[in-house]
Amino acid sequence: MDLWDLLSYAAWAVSVLLFLWMLIDAWGVGRKFQEDFLLSSREGEE
Amino acid sequence: MSEATTAAAGGSSGQPTRIALLKVLGPVHVWALGVGIVLVGEFMGWNFSVGKGGAYGSLIACWVVGLLYTCVAMIDSEVTSTVAAAGGQYTQAKHIVGPLMAFNVGLYLVMAYTMLEAGDALVVGDLMKAVAGEFGHADLDPRPFVVLSIAILAWLNYRGVFMTLTVNFVITAAAFLAIVILFFGVAPWEPGKVLLHKELLIDLPYGWIGVIAAMQFAMWYYLGIEGTCQAAEEVRSAGRSIPLGTMSGMITLLIAASLTWYVAAGLMPWEYLGQAITPLYDAAKLTGNGTLQVILFVGTIFSAIASANGCINDASRAWFSMGRDRYLPTWFGAVHPRYRTPYRAILFLIPIAVVFAFQAPLDQVISFSILSGLLGYTFMSLNMMKFRKQWPLGSIKRGYVHPFHPLPAIVLLVLCVATYFATFLGYGATLVAVMAFYILASAWFVFHRYKFVRRGDQFTMPWPRPKGY
């Protein structure tokens, strides 16, 4: 196993971590805030 | 929660009741979004137009298609300075034409940007493979680097638009600078020393039909500049920032396109240039200057990353807007309470981009993306004529008024028709497949989804009734 193999594994690992971070954060937001609030954005309003 | 907006009344305890995307962007970010998406086309892709029409044919196509995109930029600047909402052309279509057109335009945007994002990530993976090969590691699997590119950029987009487009500004400016450095590095003031235009340039190898065929690939010089509109809801002043960012972006691209052609056509015979994968990097290699080679390699990587980054930003805004208007499930219309980004749209489009990157051939992905963009430009010309007819000058406030109307709209329509013909010459089957896809999607919208759309809530701009209504 050389440096490039290690880099490949690291790339997979970092990708999975980032995807998991986003999924967990999105799930947490969904639990913490009401759906009506999250969907309350209106076009054209300041 | 402290950052959430209190735009609407009704919060009895001072708690915010509504949330919105953050208005933090300026003209520089708009420039970074538009040029960032496009500039990768200067580093690769444009040169296939040389294969179709020869070097001179490519230059003619570059300028003719440049005219097409100048019309796009002018028209977009005027309409977006008035319809300042995420979704860009989708929102314009919703206000000016109607729901079915809006659904299609929204879909063109999402498909064009998501496929381009996949293509950009593939380029990053291929470049990593090439570097590994140079260092003696043959057959590196590019897939982890493709996924990593998408993951990092999606994460950046998820965390906030200001940082996303600030990063895009830095790497896009660096990539543009790489082209300028290459131009000065080949000593253009001493013709014949490095650049061999006299020896390499020949007449049109396939005549004028070759020039027309070259138009499809000449779109690479500018494809995506219209993406600046997607920032409309997040700029501090849409009336100022969108026209300034878009028009300065278009000028940057015209300069970059001309420099790119001049350097590459003076270093490589058209037969080679027309099929090169990374023509600017190859040009740097041919100079024999190691520093230039490194600079152009970095420029190529940066341009691909900037493009993918801008594509994630734009595709998610279009998807989010369609969700917010019930053209898609409303779940997609959520805004993150802390980062104030359309986080569900960003998340949902990640696996789609990964699937495009792994399952579809690159040339098909790019052709689908280009055709989706072209359909959008065709809409813009018709939309502009309708917009000026229904809301003539003086009837609503415009941040920018483009000159010579209706000439740019007519020129745009004519050039779009010519480019469809060019695409038909090279990718007739793809053209038919794309049309079939959008017809099927339209049928799904009309027969299944339209019943969820609240027609009365669609029109959000404070405009008077259209003329003749």
Coordinates of N, CA, C and O in Angstrom, one line a residue, chain B residues 122-268:
Chain B
L122 N -15.8 14.6 -12.2 CA -15.1 13.6 -12.9 C -13.8 14.1 -13.4 O -12.8 13.4 -13.4
V123 N -13.7 15.4 -13.8 CA -12.5 16.0 -14.2 C -11.5 16.0 -13.1 O -10.3 15.7 -13.3
V124 N -11.9 16.4 -11.9 CA -11.0 16.4 -10.7 C -10.5 15.0 -10.5 O -9.3 14.8 -10.3
G125 N -11.3 14.0 -10.6 CA -10.9 12.6 -10.4 C -9.9 12.2 -11.5 O -8.8 11.6 -11.1
D126 N -10.1 12.6 -12.7 CA -9.2 12.2 -13.8 C -7.9 12.9 -13.6 O -6.8 12.3 -14.0
L127 N -7.9 14.1 -13.2 CA -6.6 14.9 -13.0 C -5.8 14.2 -11.9 O -4.6 14.1 -12.0
M128 N -6.5 13.8 -10.8 CA -5.8 13.1 -9.7 C -5.2 11.8 -10.2 O -4.0 11.5 -9.9
K129 N -5.9 11.1 -11.1 CA -5.4 9.9 -11.7 C -4.2 10.2 -12.5 O -3.2 9.4 -12.5
A130 N -4.2 11.3 -13.3 CA -3.1 11.6 -14.1 C -1.9 12.0 -13.3 O -0.7 11.6 -13.6
V131 N -2.1 12.7 -12.2 CA -1.0 13.1 -11.3 C -0.4 11.8 -10.7 O 0.9 11.6 -10.6
A132 N -1.2 10.9 -10.2 CA -0.7 9.6 -9.6 C 0.1 8.9 -10.7 O 1.1 8.3 -10.4
G133 N -0.4 8.9 -11.9 CA 0.3 8.2 -13.0 C 1.7 8.8 -13.2 O 2.7 8.1 -13.4
E134 N 1.8 10.2 -13.1 CA 3.1 10.8 -13.3 C 4.1 10.4 -12.2 O 5.3 10.4 -12.4
F135 N 3.5 10.1 -11.0 CA 4.4 9.7 -9.8 C 4.5 8.2 -9.7 O 4.9 7.7 -8.7
G136 N 4.2 7.5 -10.8 CA 4.4 6.1 -10.8 C 3.3 5.2 -10.3 O 3.5 4.0 -10.2
H137 N 2.2 5.8 -9.9 CA 1.1 4.9 -9.5 C 0.0 4.8 -10.6 O -0.9 5.7 -10.7
A138 N 0.2 3.8 -11.4 CA -0.8 3.7 -12.5 C -2.1 3.1 -12.0 O -2.2 2.5 -10.9
D139 N -3.2 3.4 -12.7 CA -4.5 2.9 -12.5 C -5.1 3.3 -11.1 O -5.7 2.5 -10.4
L140 N -4.9 4.5 -10.7 CA -5.5 5.0 -9.5 C -7.0 5.1 -9.7 O -7.4 5.6 -10.8
D141 N -7.8 4.6 -8.8 CA -9.2 4.7 -8.9 C -9.7 6.2 -8.6 O -9.4 6.7 -7.5
P142 N -10.2 6.8 -9.6 CA -10.6 8.3 -9.4 C -11.8 8.5 -8.6 O -12.1 9.6 -8.1
R143 N -12.6 7.4 -8.3 CA -13.9 7.6 -7.7 C -13.9 8.2 -6.3 O -14.7 9.1 -6.0
P144 N -12.9 7.8 -5.4 CA -12.9 8.5 -4.1 C -12.7 10.0 -4.2 O -13.3 10.8 -3.4
F145 N -12.0 10.4 -5.2 CA -11.7 11.9 -5.4 C -12.9 12.6 -6.0 O -13.1 13.8 -5.7
V146 N -13.6 11.9 -6.8 CA -14.9 12.4 -7.4 C -15.9 12.7 -6.2 O -16.4 13.8 -6.1
V147 N -16.0 11.7 -5.4 CA -17.0 11.8 -4.3 C -16.5 12.8 -3.3 O -17.3 13.6 -2.8
L148 N -15.2 12.9 -3.0 CA -14.7 13.8 -2.1 C -14.9 15.3 -2.6 O -15.3 16.1 -1.8
S149 N -14.7 15.5 -3.8 CA -15.0 16.9 -4.4 C -16.4 17.2 -4.1 O -16.7 18.4 -3.7
I150 N -17.4 16.3 -4.5 CA -18.8 16.6 -4.3 C -19.1 16.8 -2.8 O -19.8 17.8 -2.4
A151 N -18.5 16.0 -1.9 CA -18.8 16.1 -0.5 C -18.3 17.4 0.1 O -19.1 18.1 0.8
I152 N -17.1 17.8 -0.2 CA -16.5 19.0 0.4 C -17.4 20.2 -0.1 O -17.7 21.1 0.7
L153 N -17.6 20.3 -1.4 CA -18.4 21.4 -1.9 C -19.8 21.5 -1.5 O -20.3 22.6 -1.2
A154 N -20.4 20.3 -1.3 CA -21.8 20.3 -0.8 C -21.8 20.8 0.7 O -22.7 21.5 1.1
W155 N -20.8 20.3 1.4 CA -20.7 20.7 2.8 C -20.5 22.3 2.9 O -21.1 22.9 3.7
L156 N -19.7 22.8 2.0 CA -19.4 24.2 2.0 C -20.7 25.0 1.7 O -21.1 26.0 2.3
N157 N -21.5 24.5 0.7 CA -22.7 25.1 0.3 C -23.7 25.0 1.5 O -24.5 25.9 1.7
Y158 N -23.7 23.9 2.1 CA -24.6 23.6 3.3 C -24.4 24.7 4.4 O -25.3 25.1 5.0
R159 N -23.1 25.0 4.6 CA -22.8 25.9 5.7 C -23.0 27.4 5.5 O -22.8 28.2 6.4
G160 N -23.2 27.8 4.3 CA -23.5 29.2 4.1 C -23.1 29.7 2.7 O -22.0 29.3 2.2
V161 N -23.8 30.6 2.2 CA -23.6 31.1 0.8 C -22.4 32.1 0.8 O -21.7 32.1 -0.2
F162 N -22.2 32.8 1.8 CA -21.1 33.8 1.8 C -19.8 33.2 1.6 O -19.0 33.6 0.7
M163 N -19.5 32.2 2.5 CA -18.2 31.6 2.4 C -18.1 30.8 1.1 O -17.0 30.8 0.5
T164 N -19.2 30.1 0.7 CA -19.1 29.4 -0.5 C -18.7 30.2 -1.7 O -17.8 29.8 -2.5
L165 N -19.3 31.4 -1.9 CA -19.0 32.2 -3.0 C -17.7 33.0 -2.8 O -17.1 33.5 -3.8
T166 N -17.3 33.2 -1.6 CA -16.0 33.9 -1.4 C -14.9 33.0 -1.8 O -13.9 33.4 -2.5
V167 N -15.0 31.7 -1.4 CA -14.1 30.7 -1.9 C -14.1 30.6 -3.4 O -13.0 30.6 -4.1
N168 N -15.3 30.7 -4.0 CA -15.4 30.6 -5.4 C -14.7 31.8 -6.1 O -14.0 31.7 -7.1
F169 N -14.8 32.9 -5.4 CA -14.1 34.1 -6.0 C -12.6 33.9 -6.0 O -11.9 34.2 -7.1
V170 N -12.0 33.4 -4.9 CA -10.6 33.2 -4.9 C -10.1 32.2 -5.9 O -9.1 32.5 -6.7
I171 N -10.7 31.1 -6.0 CA -10.2 30.0 -6.9 C -10.5 30.4 -8.4 O -9.7 30.1 -9.2
T172 N -11.6 31.1 -8.6 CA -11.9 31.5 -10.0 C -10.9 32.6 -10.4 O -10.4 32.5 -11.6
A173 N -10.6 33.5 -9.5 CA -9.7 34.6 -9.9 C -8.3 33.9 -10.2 O -7.6 34.3 -11.1
A174 N -7.9 32.9 -9.4 CA -6.6 32.2 -9.6 C -6.6 31.5 -10.9 O -5.6 31.6 -11.6
A175 N -7.7 30.9 -11.2 CA -7.8 30.1 -12.5 C -7.7 31.1 -13.7 O -7.0 30.9 -14.7
F176 N -8.4 32.3 -13.6 CA -8.3 33.3 -14.6 C -6.9 33.8 -14.8 O -6.4 34.0 -15.9
L177 N -6.3 34.0 -13.6 CA -4.9 34.5 -13.6 C -4.0 33.6 -14.3 O -3.0 34.0 -15.0
A178 N -4.2 32.3 -14.1 CA -3.4 31.2 -14.8 C -3.5 31.4 -16.3 O -2.4 31.3 -17.0
I179 N -4.6 31.7 -16.9 CA -4.8 31.9 -18.3 C -4.0 33.2 -18.7 O -3.2 33.1 -19.7
V180 N -4.1 34.2 -17.9 CA -3.4 35.5 -18.3 C -1.8 35.2 -18.2 O -1.1 35.7 -19.1
I181 N -1.4 34.5 -17.2 CA 0.0 34.2 -17.0 C 0.5 33.4 -18.2 O 1.6 33.6 -18.8
L182 N -0.3 32.4 -18.6 CA 0.1 31.6 -19.8 C 0.2 32.5 -21.1 O 1.2 32.3 -21.8
F183 N -0.7 33.4 -21.2 CA -0.7 34.3 -22.4 C 0.6 35.1 -22.4 O 1.3 35.1 -23.4
F184 N 1.0 35.7 -21.3 CA 2.3 36.4 -21.2 C 3.5 35.5 -21.3 O 4.5 35.9 -21.8
G185 N 3.3 34.3 -20.8 CA 4.4 33.3 -20.8 C 4.8 32.8 -22.2 O 5.9 32.4 -22.4
V186 N 3.9 33.0 -23.2 CA 4.3 32.5 -24.6 C 4.7 33.7 -25.4 O 4.9 33.5 -26.7
A187 N 5.0 34.8 -24.8 CA 5.6 36.0 -25.5 C 4.8 36.3 -26.7 O 5.4 36.3 -27.8
P188 N 3.6 36.8 -26.6 CA 2.8 37.1 -27.8 C 3.3 38.3 -28.5 O 2.9 38.5 -29.7
W189 N 4.2 39.1 -27.9 CA 4.8 40.2 -28.6 C 5.9 39.8 -29.6 O 6.4 40.6 -30.3
E190 N 6.3 38.5 -29.6 CA 7.3 38.0 -30.5 C 6.8 36.9 -31.3 O 7.1 35.7 -31.0
P191 N 5.9 37.1 -32.3 CA 5.3 36.0 -33.1 C 6.4 35.2 -33.7 O 7.4 35.7 -34.2
G192 N 6.3 33.9 -33.7 CA 7.3 33.0 -34.3 C 8.2 32.5 -33.3 O 8.9 31.5 -33.6
K193 N 8.4 33.1 -32.1 CA 9.3 32.6 -31.1 C 8.7 31.3 -30.4 O 9.3 30.3 -30.4
V194 N 7.5 31.5 -29.9 CA 6.9 30.4 -29.2 C 5.6 30.1 -30.0 O 5.3 28.9 -30.3
L195 N 4.8 31.1 -30.3 CA 3.6 31.0 -31.0 C 3.8 30.9 -32.5 O 4.5 31.7 -33.1
L196 N 3.2 29.9 -33.2 CA 3.5 29.7 -34.6 C 2.2 29.8 -35.4 O 1.8 28.9 -36.2
H197 N 1.5 30.9 -35.2 CA 0.2 31.0 -35.9 C 0.4 30.9 -37.4 O -0.4 30.3 -38.1
K198 N 1.4 31.5 -38.0 CA 1.6 31.6 -39.4 C 1.7 30.2 -40.0 O 1.1 29.9 -41.0
E199 N 2.4 29.3 -39.3 CA 2.6 27.9 -39.8 C 1.3 27.0 -39.5 O 1.0 26.1 -40.3
L200 N 0.7 27.3 -38.4 CA -0.4 26.4 -37.9 C -1.8 26.7 -38.4 O -2.6 25.8 -38.6
L201 N -2.1 28.0 -38.7 CA -3.4 28.3 -39.1 C -3.7 28.1 -40.5 O -2.9 28.5 -41.4
I202 N -4.8 27.4 -40.8 CA -5.1 27.1 -42.2 C -6.6 27.5 -42.5 O -7.2 27.9 -41.5
D203 N -7.0 27.4 -43.7 CA -8.4 27.8 -44.0 C -9.4 26.8 -43.3 O -8.9 25.8 -42.8
L204 N -10.7 27.1 -43.5 CA -11.7 26.3 -42.8 C -11.6 24.9 -43.4 O -11.9 24.7 -44.6
P205 N -11.3 23.8 -42.6 CA -11.1 22.5 -43.2 C -12.4 21.9 -43.7 O -12.4 21.1 -44.7
Y206 N -13.6 22.2 -43.1 CA -14.8 21.7 -43.5 C -15.8 22.7 -44.0 O -17.0 22.5 -44.0
G207 N -15.3 23.9 -44.3 CA -16.1 25.0 -44.9 C -17.0 25.5 -43.8 O -16.8 25.3 -42.6
W208 N -18.0 26.3 -44.2 CA -18.9 27.0 -43.3 C -19.8 26.0 -42.5 O -20.2 26.4 -41.4
I209 N -20.1 24.8 -43.0 CA -20.9 23.9 -42.2 C -20.1 23.5 -41.0 O -20.7 23.2 -39.9
G210 N -18.8 23.4 -41.1 CA -17.9 23.1 -40.0 C -18.0 24.2 -38.9 O -18.0 23.9 -37.7
V211 N -18.2 25.4 -39.4 CA -18.3 26.5 -38.4 C -19.6 26.4 -37.6 O -19.6 26.6 -36.4
I212 N -20.6 26.1 -38.3 CA -21.9 25.9 -37.6 C -21.8 24.7 -36.7 O -22.3 24.8 -35.5
A213 N -21.2 23.6 -37.1 CA -21.1 22.5 -36.2 C -20.2 22.8 -35.0 O -20.5 22.2 -33.9
A214 N -19.3 23.8 -35.1 CA -18.4 24.1 -34.0 C -19.2 24.9 -32.9 O -18.7 25.0 -31.8
M215 N -20.4 25.4 -33.3 CA -21.1 26.3 -32.3 C -21.5 25.6 -31.1 O -21.5 26.1 -30.0
Q216 N -21.8 24.3 -31.2 CA -22.2 23.5 -30.0 C -21.1 23.5 -29.0 O -21.4 23.7 -27.8
F217 N -19.9 23.3 -29.4 CA -18.8 23.2 -28.5 C -18.2 24.6 -28.1 O -17.6 24.8 -27.0
A218 N -18.5 25.6 -28.9 CA -18.1 27.0 -28.6 C -18.9 27.5 -27.4 O -18.5 28.4 -26.7
M219 N -20.0 26.8 -27.1 CA -20.8 27.2 -25.9 C -20.0 27.0 -24.6 O -20.3 27.6 -23.6
W220 N -19.0 26.1 -24.7 CA -18.3 25.8 -23.5 C -17.5 27.0 -22.9 O -17.2 27.1 -21.8
Y221 N -17.2 28.0 -23.9 CA -16.6 29.2 -23.4 C -17.4 30.0 -22.4 O -16.9 30.8 -21.7
Y222 N -18.7 29.8 -22.5 CA -19.6 30.7 -21.7 C -20.7 30.0 -21.0 O -21.5 30.6 -20.2
L223 N -20.9 28.7 -21.2 CA -22.0 28.0 -20.6 C -22.1 28.1 -19.1 O -21.2 27.6 -18.4
G224 N -23.2 28.7 -18.6 CA -23.4 28.8 -17.1 C -23.4 30.3 -16.6 O -23.7 30.5 -15.5
I225 N -23.0 31.2 -17.5 CA -23.0 32.6 -17.0 C -24.4 33.1 -16.5 O -24.5 33.9 -15.6
E226 N -25.4 32.5 -17.1 CA -26.8 32.8 -16.7 C -27.1 32.4 -15.3 O -28.1 32.8 -14.7
G227 N -26.2 31.6 -14.7 CA -26.4 31.1 -13.3 C -26.3 32.2 -12.3 O -26.7 32.0 -11.1
T228 N -25.8 33.4 -12.7 CA -25.8 34.5 -11.7 C -27.2 34.9 -11.2 O -27.3 35.3 -10.0
C229 N -28.2 34.6 -12.0 CA -29.6 34.9 -11.5 C -30.0 34.2 -10.3 O -30.8 34.7 -9.5
Q230 N -29.4 33.0 -10.0 CA -29.8 32.2 -8.9 C -29.5 32.9 -7.6 O -30.0 32.5 -6.5
A231 N -28.6 33.9 -7.6 CA -28.2 34.6 -6.4 C -29.1 35.7 -6.1 O -28.9 36.4 -5.0
A232 N -30.1 35.9 -6.9 CA -30.9 37.2 -6.8 C -31.5 37.4 -5.4 O -31.7 38.5 -4.9
E233 N -31.9 36.3 -4.7 CA -32.6 36.4 -3.4 C -31.5 36.6 -2.3 O -31.9 36.9 -1.1
E234 N -30.3 36.4 -2.6 CA -29.3 36.5 -1.5 C -28.3 37.7 -1.7 O -27.4 37.8 -0.9
V235 N -28.5 38.5 -2.7 CA -27.7 39.7 -2.9 C -28.3 40.8 -2.1 O -29.5 40.9 -2.0
R236 N -27.4 41.7 -1.7 CA -27.9 42.9 -0.9 C -28.7 43.8 -1.8 O -29.7 44.3 -1.3
S237 N -28.3 44.0 -3.0 CA -29.0 44.9 -3.9 C -29.1 44.2 -5.3 O -28.1 44.3 -6.1
A238 N -30.2 43.6 -5.6 CA -30.3 42.8 -6.8 C -30.2 43.7 -8.0 O -29.6 43.4 -9.0
G239 N -30.8 44.9 -7.9 CA -30.8 45.9 -9.0 C -29.4 46.3 -9.4 O -29.2 46.7 -10.6
R240 N -28.5 46.3 -8.5 CA -27.1 46.7 -8.8 C -26.2 45.5 -9.0 O -25.5 45.5 -10.0
S241 N -26.3 44.6 -8.1 CA -25.3 43.5 -8.1 C -25.4 42.5 -9.3 O -24.4 42.1 -9.8
I242 N -26.7 42.2 -9.6 CA -26.8 41.2 -10.7 C -26.3 41.7 -12.0 O -25.5 41.1 -12.7
P243 N -26.8 42.9 -12.5 CA -26.3 43.4 -13.7 C -24.7 43.6 -13.7 O -24.0 43.2 -14.6
L244 N -24.2 44.2 -12.6 CA -22.8 44.4 -12.5 C -22.0 43.1 -12.5 O -21.0 43.0 -13.3
G245 N -22.4 42.2 -11.7 CA -21.7 40.9 -11.7 C -21.8 40.1 -13.0 O -20.8 39.5 -13.4
T246 N -23.0 40.1 -13.6 CA -23.2 39.3 -14.8 C -22.4 40.0 -16.0 O -21.7 39.3 -16.7
M247 N -22.6 41.3 -16.2 CA -21.9 41.9 -17.3 C -20.4 41.9 -17.2 O -19.7 41.6 -18.2
S248 N -19.9 42.1 -16.0 CA -18.4 42.1 -15.8 C -17.9 40.6 -16.0 O -16.9 40.4 -16.5
G249 N -18.8 39.6 -15.6 CA -18.4 38.2 -15.8 C -18.4 37.9 -17.3 O -17.5 37.2 -17.7
M250 N -19.3 38.4 -18.0 CA -19.3 38.2 -19.5 C -18.1 38.8 -20.2 O -17.5 38.1 -21.0
I251 N -17.7 40.0 -19.7 CA -16.5 40.6 -20.3 C -15.3 39.8 -19.9 O -14.4 39.5 -20.8
T252 N -15.2 39.3 -18.7 CA -14.1 38.4 -18.3 C -14.0 37.2 -19.2 O -12.9 36.8 -19.6
L253 N -15.2 36.6 -19.5 CA -15.2 35.4 -20.3 C -14.8 35.6 -21.7 O -14.1 34.8 -22.3
L254 N -15.2 36.7 -22.3 CA -14.8 37.1 -23.6 C -13.3 37.2 -23.7 O -12.7 36.8 -24.7
I255 N -12.7 37.9 -22.7 CA -11.3 38.0 -22.7 C -10.6 36.7 -22.5 O -9.7 36.3 -23.3
A256 N -11.1 35.9 -21.6 CA -10.5 34.6 -21.3 C -10.6 33.7 -22.6 O -9.6 33.0 -22.9
A257 N -11.7 33.7 -23.3 CA -12.0 32.9 -24.5 C -11.0 33.3 -25.6 O -10.4 32.4 -26.2
S258 N -10.8 34.6 -25.8 CA -9.9 35.0 -26.8 C -8.5 34.7 -26.5 O -7.7 34.2 -27.4
L259 N -8.1 34.9 -25.3 CA -6.7 34.5 -24.9 C -6.4 33.0 -25.1 O -5.4 32.6 -25.6
T260 N -7.4 32.3 -24.6 CA -7.3 30.8 -24.7 C -7.1 30.3 -26.1 O -6.2 29.5 -26.5
W261 N -8.0 30.8 -27.0 CA -7.9 30.4 -28.4 C -6.5 30.8 -29.0 O -5.9 30.1 -29.7
Y262 N -6.1 32.1 -28.7 CA -4.9 32.6 -29.3 C -3.7 31.8 -28.9 O -2.9 31.4 -29.8
V263 N -3.6 31.4 -27.6 CA -2.4 30.7 -27.2 C -2.5 29.3 -27.7 O -1.5 28.8 -28.3
A264 N -3.6 28.6 -27.6 CA -3.7 27.2 -28.0 C -3.6 27.0 -29.5 O -2.9 26.1 -30.0
A265 N -4.2 27.9 -30.3 CA -4.1 27.8 -31.7 C -2.7 28.1 -32.3 O -2.3 27.7 -33.4
G266 N -1.9 28.8 -31.5 CA -0.6 29.1 -31.9 C 0.5 28.1 -31.5 O 1.7 28.2 -31.8
L267 N 0.0 27.1 -30.7 CA 1.0 26.1 -30.2 C 0.7 24.7 -30.7 O 1.6 23.8 -30.8
M268 N -0.6 24.4 -31.1 CA -0.9 23.1 -31.5 C -1.6 23.1 -32.9 O -2.4 23.9 -33.2

